Amino acid sequence: MKGASLISTVLLPVLSVNAVYTWPSEYDQLEDILYLQQGYIRFGLRDGVTPCNFSSSGGGRQSAAEWIRTAYHDMATHDVETGLGGLDGSIAFELGRAENPGDAFNATFAFTEDLRSIKASSADLLAMAVVVSSMACGGPIIPYRGGRVDAMKAGVSGVPEPDQDLATHTAIFAKQGFNTAEMITMVACGHTLGGVHGVDFPQITGNGSEENFPKFDSTYTTFDNTIVTEYLGNNSTDPLVIGQNDTFNSDKRIFGADNNKTMTSLADPTNFQTQCSDIFARMIDTVPADVTLSEVITPIEVKPWGISLFLAGNNTLSFGGYIRVRTTNRNADDVTVSLQYRDRKNNTSTTTIPATRERYLLGQSYGFASEVFTWYGFSTVLDATTGISSFDVILHTVGAADEIITNNGGGFPLSDAILYQPAQSCQPQVAVNDAGQWNITVTAAVRADRISEPVAFDWVSERAIPGVMVKSLEVQRTAMEKASEEIDGYYLFSGTKSIDNVQWSTTFDVVLGEGDNVSKVEFQSTSAMATSCKAFS
């Protein structure tokens, strides 16, 4: 980001901006992962399923189909009567069961776990994997919600298997909450991609080699209704329809469960896409009864990102970061951005802070459905005596009135009561004991009027679980002690913790206060920390 100076301006009238989203949100990380697929800042979940026939495991595999299968198997043991089970990540602990054969599940976790954090559960990422697989293969947009909670142990068994009869399958789907027509739709939509792995089901394919992978339909790399039309046209390639051993022809039994009424309706390609979007949304939203999901997560129009605020010396605070603007329906070349802030006493500044469009990769990120986001960086200094409490974002568009984005009226909030000090924090990556542990040191600046309150950092411990791809996450608190005399109205506090060196890349929060009066700087990355701490100057 280029440096920015404060420029005098008159106050601008506020235009009404209707938005449900309020920053910050506990679902900000999920929104980033879902929508920032390519470009300047990206999370790249789509990489695992692009192109649609791709698999990092090589021939005889298709990741998009495997991601959908993993999510379904995780959800499939839900019980609508008891409210137990559902999409909760427990599949990671259930892979020794005959109902869950093959490497598809661990291959899915091998990709999604790189994005898991205290802000993005394994279960939320499995649900998102279904959304991304559909979009990557030309399928429908599936509404996505967040808030799933990871189960850290196996649940009950009960995933349907291909050699079970129709009555058993119907009962299993009913237990999950789906009627006969919905069962047919779920299977048809789930089998529009991929096929049957011979190595996992040689009794179906007749060949147990790694490369043997008979497909469900002739367009297995496109999310379309060929699975339906080929079945109705009696020219199906689906090994679960035309298999020589009729015991395993589960798709044939399910598709014909209502005398082809549902399959006939799905022969309309538009209806197929609509019904698949609906049934997959219900699938990924099937969660234990004690879990409450968010509203549908939609792309945010204007979103602060990577905001930093720290004590910089000479009675100043360094204030910087990005403003991410959704320019899907805007001409980014016509848009400029600035910020207007309020001081600690909520007085509005008569100056604005310009934000400059980033130029690397055009300063843009891209998502599915032609979504475009343009990044504007800013960096400036503020008076430490008066501080900051919130800011508005001003969008200046050529030929149009300025828009002031007020975060639903309250401004984008910032607390200057506690500041994370990155230069005075470090992770030296040097063994400090016989166990080979490293020390991590976190330093924060605490405003003088609040130094009597407790100060700590909450570090997320990620511990491997033997035989399981997912790790346990545990928040561990370390108290921080005063480490300086008064500096420009602040005192430095510091804390040190010994960690296993395999946990070098995780996150932490710095926390001031307790009860109803807590101020935080959240979700700081340990992998971004320097290997040595600098003295404050």
XYZ file of C-alpha atoms in Angstrom:
537
model
C 0.000 0.000 0.000
C 1.199 3.466 -0.775
C 1.372 6.038 1.968
C -1.540 8.439 2.276
C -1.740 11.893 3.756
C -4.739 13.507 5.397
C -6.604 15.805 3.033
C -8.988 18.518 4.213
C -12.560 18.306 2.999
C -16.054 19.375 3.929
C -18.455 16.849 5.429
C -20.496 14.964 2.834
C -24.204 14.106 3.017
C -24.962 10.491 3.856
C -26.818 8.462 1.217
C -29.010 5.656 2.470
C -27.376 2.261 1.935
C -29.522 -0.741 2.779
C -27.487 -3.709 3.972
C -27.957 -6.488 6.475
C -24.238 -7.105 6.865
C -22.459 -5.249 9.669
C -18.667 -5.279 9.985
C -17.014 -7.046 11.638
C -18.926 -10.308 11.349
C -18.060 -13.708 12.760
C -18.560 -15.000 9.215
C -16.093 -12.647 7.491
C -13.532 -15.403 6.975
C -16.096 -17.717 5.392
C -17.246 -14.940 3.056
C -13.629 -14.392 2.004
C -12.993 -18.079 1.333
C -16.224 -18.437 -0.630
C -15.899 -15.383 -2.852
C -12.159 -14.677 -3.229
C -11.268 -17.528 -5.565
C -8.678 -15.891 -7.856
C -6.698 -12.699 -8.301
C -4.937 -10.159 -6.092
C -6.019 -11.671 -2.764
C -7.338 -15.208 -3.055
C -8.096 -18.292 -0.987
C -8.329 -20.624 -3.976
C -10.748 -23.321 -2.822
C -11.693 -23.719 -6.496
C -8.151 -24.889 -7.273
C -9.003 -28.339 -5.963
C -11.846 -28.830 -8.459
C -10.696 -26.872 -11.503
C -11.042 -28.093 -14.171
C -14.039 -30.193 -13.201
C -12.309 -33.490 -14.015
C -9.261 -32.596 -11.901
C -7.921 -34.679 -9.053
C -4.568 -34.224 -7.369
C -4.666 -37.998 -6.798
C -4.387 -38.719 -10.523
C -6.382 -41.001 -12.807
C -9.534 -42.749 -11.713
C -10.510 -39.828 -9.456
C -12.545 -36.613 -9.667
C -12.288 -34.235 -6.732
C -15.546 -32.365 -7.386
C -17.546 -35.589 -7.140
C -15.560 -36.663 -4.078
C -16.171 -33.376 -2.265
C -19.929 -33.756 -2.756
C -19.789 -37.387 -1.667
C -17.851 -36.490 1.479
C -20.416 -33.892 2.517
C -23.310 -36.275 1.895
C -21.723 -39.121 3.868
C -21.067 -36.699 6.727
C -24.698 -35.538 6.731
C -26.259 -38.941 6.046
C -26.499 -40.150 9.648
C -28.750 -37.261 10.718
C -31.859 -38.236 12.668
C -34.723 -35.749 12.346
C -36.470 -37.128 15.418
C -33.570 -36.921 17.857
C -31.846 -33.959 16.176
C -28.529 -35.788 16.369
C -25.996 -36.007 13.568
C -25.800 -34.051 10.367
C -23.074 -32.110 8.626
C -20.646 -31.764 11.525
C -17.314 -33.085 10.245
C -17.650 -36.364 12.149
C -16.971 -38.288 8.918
C -13.258 -37.742 9.641
C -13.601 -40.175 12.571
C -15.792 -42.703 10.719
C -13.540 -43.899 7.914
C -12.997 -47.397 9.274
C -16.584 -48.321 8.491
C -17.643 -50.425 5.509
C -20.165 -47.711 4.566
C -17.317 -45.214 4.010
C -14.771 -46.975 1.771
C -11.986 -45.326 -0.185
C -9.610 -42.387 -0.105
C -12.096 -39.733 -1.240
C -12.847 -38.510 2.273
C -9.266 -38.000 3.401
C -8.421 -36.490 0.011
C -11.180 -33.947 0.585
C -9.927 -33.085 4.069
C -6.360 -32.857 2.753
C -7.467 -29.854 0.716
C -10.072 -28.185 2.922
C -8.067 -28.435 6.144
C -5.533 -25.937 4.794
C -8.299 -23.335 5.119
C -9.619 -24.448 8.493
C -9.230 -22.074 11.422
C -11.018 -20.894 14.526
C -13.160 -18.846 12.092
C -13.844 -21.637 9.564
C -14.809 -25.080 10.860
C -14.183 -28.331 9.007
C -17.943 -28.775 8.683
C -18.398 -25.290 7.221
C -15.648 -26.017 4.705
C -17.210 -29.356 3.716
C -20.472 -27.526 3.062
C -18.631 -24.879 1.057
C -16.886 -27.616 -0.925
C -20.295 -28.669 -2.270
C -21.049 -25.096 -3.349
C -17.663 -24.699 -5.033
C -17.823 -28.107 -6.749
C -21.194 -27.270 -8.262
C -20.040 -23.884 -9.520
C -16.726 -25.204 -10.866
C -18.588 -27.799 -12.930
C -21.254 -25.499 -14.370
C -23.899 -26.324 -11.799
C -26.298 -24.092 -9.895
C -25.499 -21.531 -7.235
C -26.220 -23.145 -3.876
C -27.137 -20.797 -0.999
C -24.448 -21.041 1.664
C -24.745 -20.453 5.405
C -22.075 -20.611 8.097
C -21.952 -21.610 11.726
C -21.503 -25.400 11.672
C -19.790 -26.873 14.702
C -17.215 -29.637 14.392
C -17.834 -32.943 16.137
C -14.554 -34.276 17.468
C -15.614 -37.901 17.591
C -17.493 -40.421 15.469
C -21.258 -40.345 15.261
C -23.644 -43.219 14.676
C -23.492 -45.294 11.505
C -26.183 -45.396 8.837
C -24.909 -44.168 5.438
C -26.870 -45.942 2.659
C -24.984 -48.670 0.784
C -25.561 -49.861 -2.794
C -26.551 -53.429 -1.912
C -29.441 -52.353 0.333
C -33.004 -52.681 -0.942
C -35.332 -49.804 -1.809
C -37.281 -50.010 1.445
C -34.065 -49.630 3.433
C -32.903 -46.678 1.350
C -36.281 -44.983 1.628
C -36.212 -45.399 5.405
C -32.658 -44.031 5.675
C -33.521 -40.936 3.641
C -36.707 -40.433 5.648
C -34.631 -40.529 8.831
C -32.471 -37.774 7.338
C -35.602 -35.726 6.592
C -36.101 -36.438 2.872
C -39.143 -38.001 1.204
C -39.068 -40.338 -1.797
C -39.022 -37.596 -4.451
C -36.263 -35.792 -2.556
C -34.273 -39.022 -2.250
C -34.440 -39.476 -6.019
C -33.407 -35.862 -6.589
C -30.514 -36.103 -4.130
C -29.103 -39.193 -5.823
C -29.567 -37.828 -9.355
C -27.893 -34.531 -8.450
C -25.155 -36.283 -6.514
C -24.406 -38.598 -9.430
C -24.287 -36.018 -12.213
C -20.523 -35.947 -11.581
C -18.039 -38.768 -11.146
C -18.561 -42.496 -11.128
C -17.729 -45.643 -9.167
C -14.158 -46.330 -8.088
C -13.220 -49.857 -9.046
C -10.659 -50.076 -6.265
C -13.410 -49.408 -3.700
C -16.241 -51.363 -5.344
C -14.784 -54.197 -7.469
C -17.995 -56.148 -6.875
C -19.783 -53.450 -8.903
C -17.220 -52.597 -11.578
C -15.753 -56.073 -12.038
C -12.263 -54.588 -11.951
C -10.477 -53.538 -8.776
C -7.681 -51.486 -10.328
C -6.916 -47.899 -9.284
C -7.566 -46.615 -12.807
C -10.937 -48.326 -13.271
C -13.533 -45.572 -12.936
C -16.806 -46.203 -14.838
C -18.785 -42.973 -14.967
C -22.360 -42.254 -13.946
C -23.096 -40.602 -17.298
C -21.409 -39.531 -20.523
C -20.955 -35.903 -19.370
C -19.498 -36.649 -15.952
C -17.395 -33.460 -15.963
C -20.431 -31.213 -16.359
C -23.112 -30.618 -13.755
C -26.116 -31.340 -15.983
C -29.086 -33.691 -16.224
C -27.520 -36.255 -18.567
C -27.691 -38.720 -15.652
C -31.482 -38.323 -15.943
C -31.967 -38.279 -19.708
C -29.736 -41.287 -20.293
C -31.611 -43.237 -17.627
C -34.981 -42.333 -19.158
C -33.654 -43.063 -22.660
C -32.480 -46.539 -21.667
C -28.900 -45.722 -22.673
C -27.467 -45.159 -19.201
C -23.793 -45.784 -18.451
C -24.400 -45.601 -14.697
C -22.824 -48.728 -13.136
C -25.464 -48.518 -10.393
C -28.176 -48.813 -13.047
C -26.758 -51.290 -15.570
C -24.516 -53.413 -13.363
C -24.489 -57.150 -14.002
C -25.228 -57.888 -10.342
C -28.656 -56.364 -9.793
C -28.142 -56.434 -6.024
C -25.883 -53.392 -6.388
C -28.090 -51.445 -8.840
C -29.200 -48.987 -6.185
C -29.613 -46.043 -8.583
C -31.993 -48.073 -10.753
C -34.165 -48.885 -7.747
C -34.103 -45.327 -6.388
C -34.691 -43.585 -9.736
C -37.745 -45.755 -10.385
C -39.130 -45.559 -6.854
C -42.110 -43.429 -7.950
C -42.499 -44.930 -11.426
C -40.116 -42.326 -12.895
C -42.333 -39.371 -11.987
C -39.497 -37.416 -10.365
C -36.930 -38.388 -12.988
C -39.290 -37.237 -15.736
C -39.610 -33.836 -14.063
C -35.815 -33.624 -13.783
C -35.495 -34.209 -17.538
C -36.165 -30.490 -17.902
C -32.643 -28.999 -17.593
C -33.795 -25.805 -15.880
C -35.827 -27.719 -13.329
C -32.882 -30.046 -12.742
C -30.613 -27.132 -11.847
C -33.279 -25.580 -9.627
C -34.021 -28.804 -7.785
C -30.328 -29.620 -7.335
C -29.675 -26.197 -5.839
C -32.545 -26.719 -3.410
C -31.703 -30.286 -2.397
C -27.990 -29.564 -1.955
C -28.795 -26.483 0.126
C -30.968 -28.650 2.357
C -28.251 -31.285 2.504
C -25.525 -28.915 3.681
C -27.947 -27.169 6.057
C -28.846 -30.459 7.750
C -27.018 -30.023 11.047
C -27.461 -31.155 14.652
C -30.472 -29.555 16.327
C -28.327 -27.539 18.743
C -26.519 -25.743 15.892
C -27.877 -22.456 14.523
C -26.736 -21.444 11.057
C -26.272 -17.906 9.791
C -28.352 -16.209 7.168
C -27.239 -16.907 3.593
C -23.766 -15.421 3.110
C -23.805 -13.104 0.102
C -20.919 -11.045 -1.311
C -20.313 -7.893 0.715
C -20.439 -4.614 -1.215
C -17.853 -2.708 0.844
C -15.672 -4.447 3.393
C -12.634 -3.290 5.402
C -9.927 -5.942 5.272
C -6.608 -6.463 7.021
C -7.056 -3.358 9.156
C -4.094 -2.555 11.413
C -3.780 0.051 14.148
C -0.656 0.298 16.291
C 1.379 2.727 18.365
C 4.005 4.240 16.070
C 5.899 6.774 18.201
C 6.011 10.567 18.063
C 2.499 10.637 19.541
C 1.006 8.857 16.516
C -0.961 5.738 15.690
C -0.300 3.937 12.411
C -3.591 3.150 10.657
C -3.739 1.093 7.469
C -5.312 -1.745 5.551
C -7.595 -2.306 2.588
C -11.092 -1.420 1.529
C -12.540 -4.182 -0.634
C -15.228 -2.918 -3.010
C -17.497 -5.255 -4.951
C -17.258 -3.980 -8.516
C -19.263 -6.746 -10.183
C -21.824 -4.126 -11.180
C -19.535 -1.094 -11.076
C -16.827 0.137 -13.423
C -13.793 -0.033 -11.160
C -11.947 2.471 -13.352
C -14.553 5.079 -12.395
C -14.352 4.457 -8.639
C -12.064 6.084 -6.098
C -12.226 5.525 -2.353
C -11.522 7.493 0.797
C -12.201 7.166 4.522
C -13.578 9.631 7.041
C -12.952 8.799 10.681
C -14.217 9.719 14.142
C -11.886 10.232 17.059
C -12.054 8.562 20.446
C -14.791 10.980 21.580
C -16.813 10.332 18.409
C -15.988 13.703 16.841
C -15.943 13.462 13.041
C -12.685 14.490 11.431
C -12.788 17.235 8.827
C -10.151 15.374 6.831
C -10.375 12.237 4.733
C -7.867 9.469 4.134
C -7.419 8.520 0.476
C -7.258 4.838 -0.459
C -5.337 3.936 -3.606
C -6.317 1.128 -5.947
C -3.789 -1.692 -5.917
C -2.197 -2.356 -9.310
C -0.725 -5.843 -9.094
C -3.112 -8.161 -10.997
C -5.213 -5.028 -11.567
C -5.874 -4.947 -7.835
C -8.825 -7.287 -8.318
C -10.066 -10.616 -6.986
C -12.602 -12.834 -8.704
C -15.240 -15.322 -7.651
C -17.823 -17.520 -9.287
C -20.781 -16.027 -11.173
C -18.510 -13.263 -12.549
C -18.012 -11.667 -9.131
C -15.296 -8.980 -9.093
C -13.783 -7.229 -6.073
C -11.363 -4.303 -6.312
C -8.841 -3.535 -3.577
C -7.954 -0.058 -2.330
C -5.076 0.260 0.120
C -4.461 3.037 2.619
C -1.797 3.898 5.168
C -1.626 6.976 7.358
C -0.935 8.201 10.881
C -3.395 9.516 13.455
C -2.938 11.625 16.569
C -2.486 9.236 19.506
C -3.971 11.833 21.857
C -7.370 11.845 20.153
C -7.275 8.351 18.628
C -10.041 6.741 16.593
C -13.376 5.051 17.306
C -14.852 4.376 13.849
C -14.754 5.363 10.196
C -16.993 5.615 7.147
C -16.022 4.691 3.594
C -16.717 7.149 0.785
C -17.121 5.849 -2.763
C -16.552 8.485 -5.422
C -17.880 7.402 -8.827
C -17.435 9.426 -11.996
C -20.752 10.960 -12.996
C -22.573 9.970 -9.813
C -23.156 11.281 -6.316
C -20.736 10.168 -3.628
C -21.862 7.261 -1.483
C -20.984 7.217 2.189
C -20.978 3.673 3.530
C -21.755 3.889 7.241
C -21.887 0.195 8.196
C -25.639 0.445 8.796
C -25.384 3.789 10.516
C -22.800 3.205 13.206
C -19.616 3.463 11.183
C -16.967 0.751 10.942
C -15.884 0.385 14.596
C -12.297 0.378 15.844
C -11.088 0.313 19.421
C -7.862 2.112 20.259
C -7.949 0.807 23.841
C -5.656 -2.102 22.935
C -3.347 -2.216 19.906
C -1.422 -5.209 18.604
C 2.239 -4.251 18.137
C 3.612 -6.437 15.304
C 7.167 -5.065 15.417
C 7.483 -5.820 19.138
C 6.044 -9.337 18.686
C 7.928 -12.328 17.318
C 8.343 -16.062 16.866
C 12.130 -16.707 16.848
C 11.864 -20.348 15.639
C 14.647 -21.430 17.982
C 14.331 -24.362 20.390
C 14.064 -23.191 23.999
C 13.852 -26.573 25.769
C 14.617 -30.272 25.357
C 11.198 -30.803 23.744
C 12.249 -28.535 20.878
C 9.543 -25.983 21.591
C 9.694 -22.405 20.340
C 8.670 -19.263 22.167
C 6.089 -16.868 20.828
C 6.070 -13.331 22.222
C 3.053 -11.074 21.773
C 3.146 -7.372 22.616
C 0.244 -4.939 22.799
C -0.131 -1.259 23.625
C -2.842 -0.555 26.209
C -4.329 2.897 26.660
C -3.363 4.441 29.994
C -6.926 4.705 31.305
C -7.376 0.905 31.104
C -4.073 -0.535 32.340
C -5.673 -1.768 35.565
C -7.698 -4.311 33.568
C -6.431 -7.814 32.671
C -4.471 -8.126 29.425
C -3.866 -11.442 27.653
C -3.480 -13.141 24.318
C -5.624 -16.101 23.288
C -3.602 -18.483 21.129
C -5.237 -21.255 19.100
C -3.533 -24.591 19.679
C -3.815 -27.025 16.755
C -3.074 -30.587 17.818
C -2.913 -33.633 15.583
C -5.251 -36.531 16.342
C -3.713 -39.947 15.569
C -5.255 -41.554 12.504
C -7.445 -38.541 11.650
C -6.877 -35.777 9.089
C -8.442 -33.005 11.177
C -6.790 -31.374 14.167
C -8.291 -30.342 17.462
C -8.452 -26.597 18.091
C -8.111 -25.299 21.627
C -7.900 -21.664 22.714
C -5.205 -21.168 25.351
C -4.865 -17.899 27.265
C -1.537 -16.339 28.251
C -1.467 -13.359 30.610
C 0.466 -10.293 29.486
C 2.388 -8.071 31.883
C 3.289 -4.397 31.720
C 6.607 -4.057 29.893
C 7.180 -0.301 29.606
C 6.582 3.067 31.124
C 3.987 5.388 29.583
C 4.493 6.081 25.855
C 2.220 8.651 24.217
C -0.676 7.755 26.509
C -0.114 3.974 26.250
C 1.790 1.242 28.075
C 3.272 -1.822 26.405
C 2.205 -5.225 27.705
C 3.951 -8.431 26.695
C 3.473 -12.177 27.127
C 5.511 -15.210 26.079
C 4.343 -18.778 25.533
C 6.223 -21.956 24.594
C 4.661 -23.846 21.687
C 5.369 -27.039 19.773
C 7.197 -25.997 16.620
C 4.668 -27.801 14.399
C 2.145 -25.201 15.558
C 4.052 -22.259 14.117
C 1.180 -21.286 11.806
C -1.999 -20.522 13.712
C -3.816 -17.439 15.027
C -4.291 -15.448 18.214
C -6.299 -12.556 19.655
C -5.078 -9.876 22.061
C -7.678 -9.199 24.739
C -8.222 -6.359 27.205
C -10.768 -6.426 30.013
C -13.394 -8.909 31.054
C -17.151 -9.275 31.304
C -19.087 -6.704 29.296
C -16.104 -4.400 28.805
C -13.787 -6.373 26.522
C -11.717 -4.939 23.679
C -9.945 -7.243 21.225
C -7.691 -7.352 18.212
C -8.700 -10.642 16.615
C -7.386 -13.293 14.262
C -3.735 -12.299 14.035
C -1.496 -14.735 12.163
C 1.530 -16.297 13.838
C 3.012 -17.203 10.449
C 3.261 -13.477 9.665
C 5.349 -12.785 12.778
C 8.993 -11.792 12.499
C 11.707 -14.030 13.940
C 12.962 -11.273 16.245
C 11.235 -8.655 18.371
C 12.225 -5.023 17.923
C 12.498 -2.564 20.770
C 9.934 0.227 20.584
C 11.403 3.473 19.325
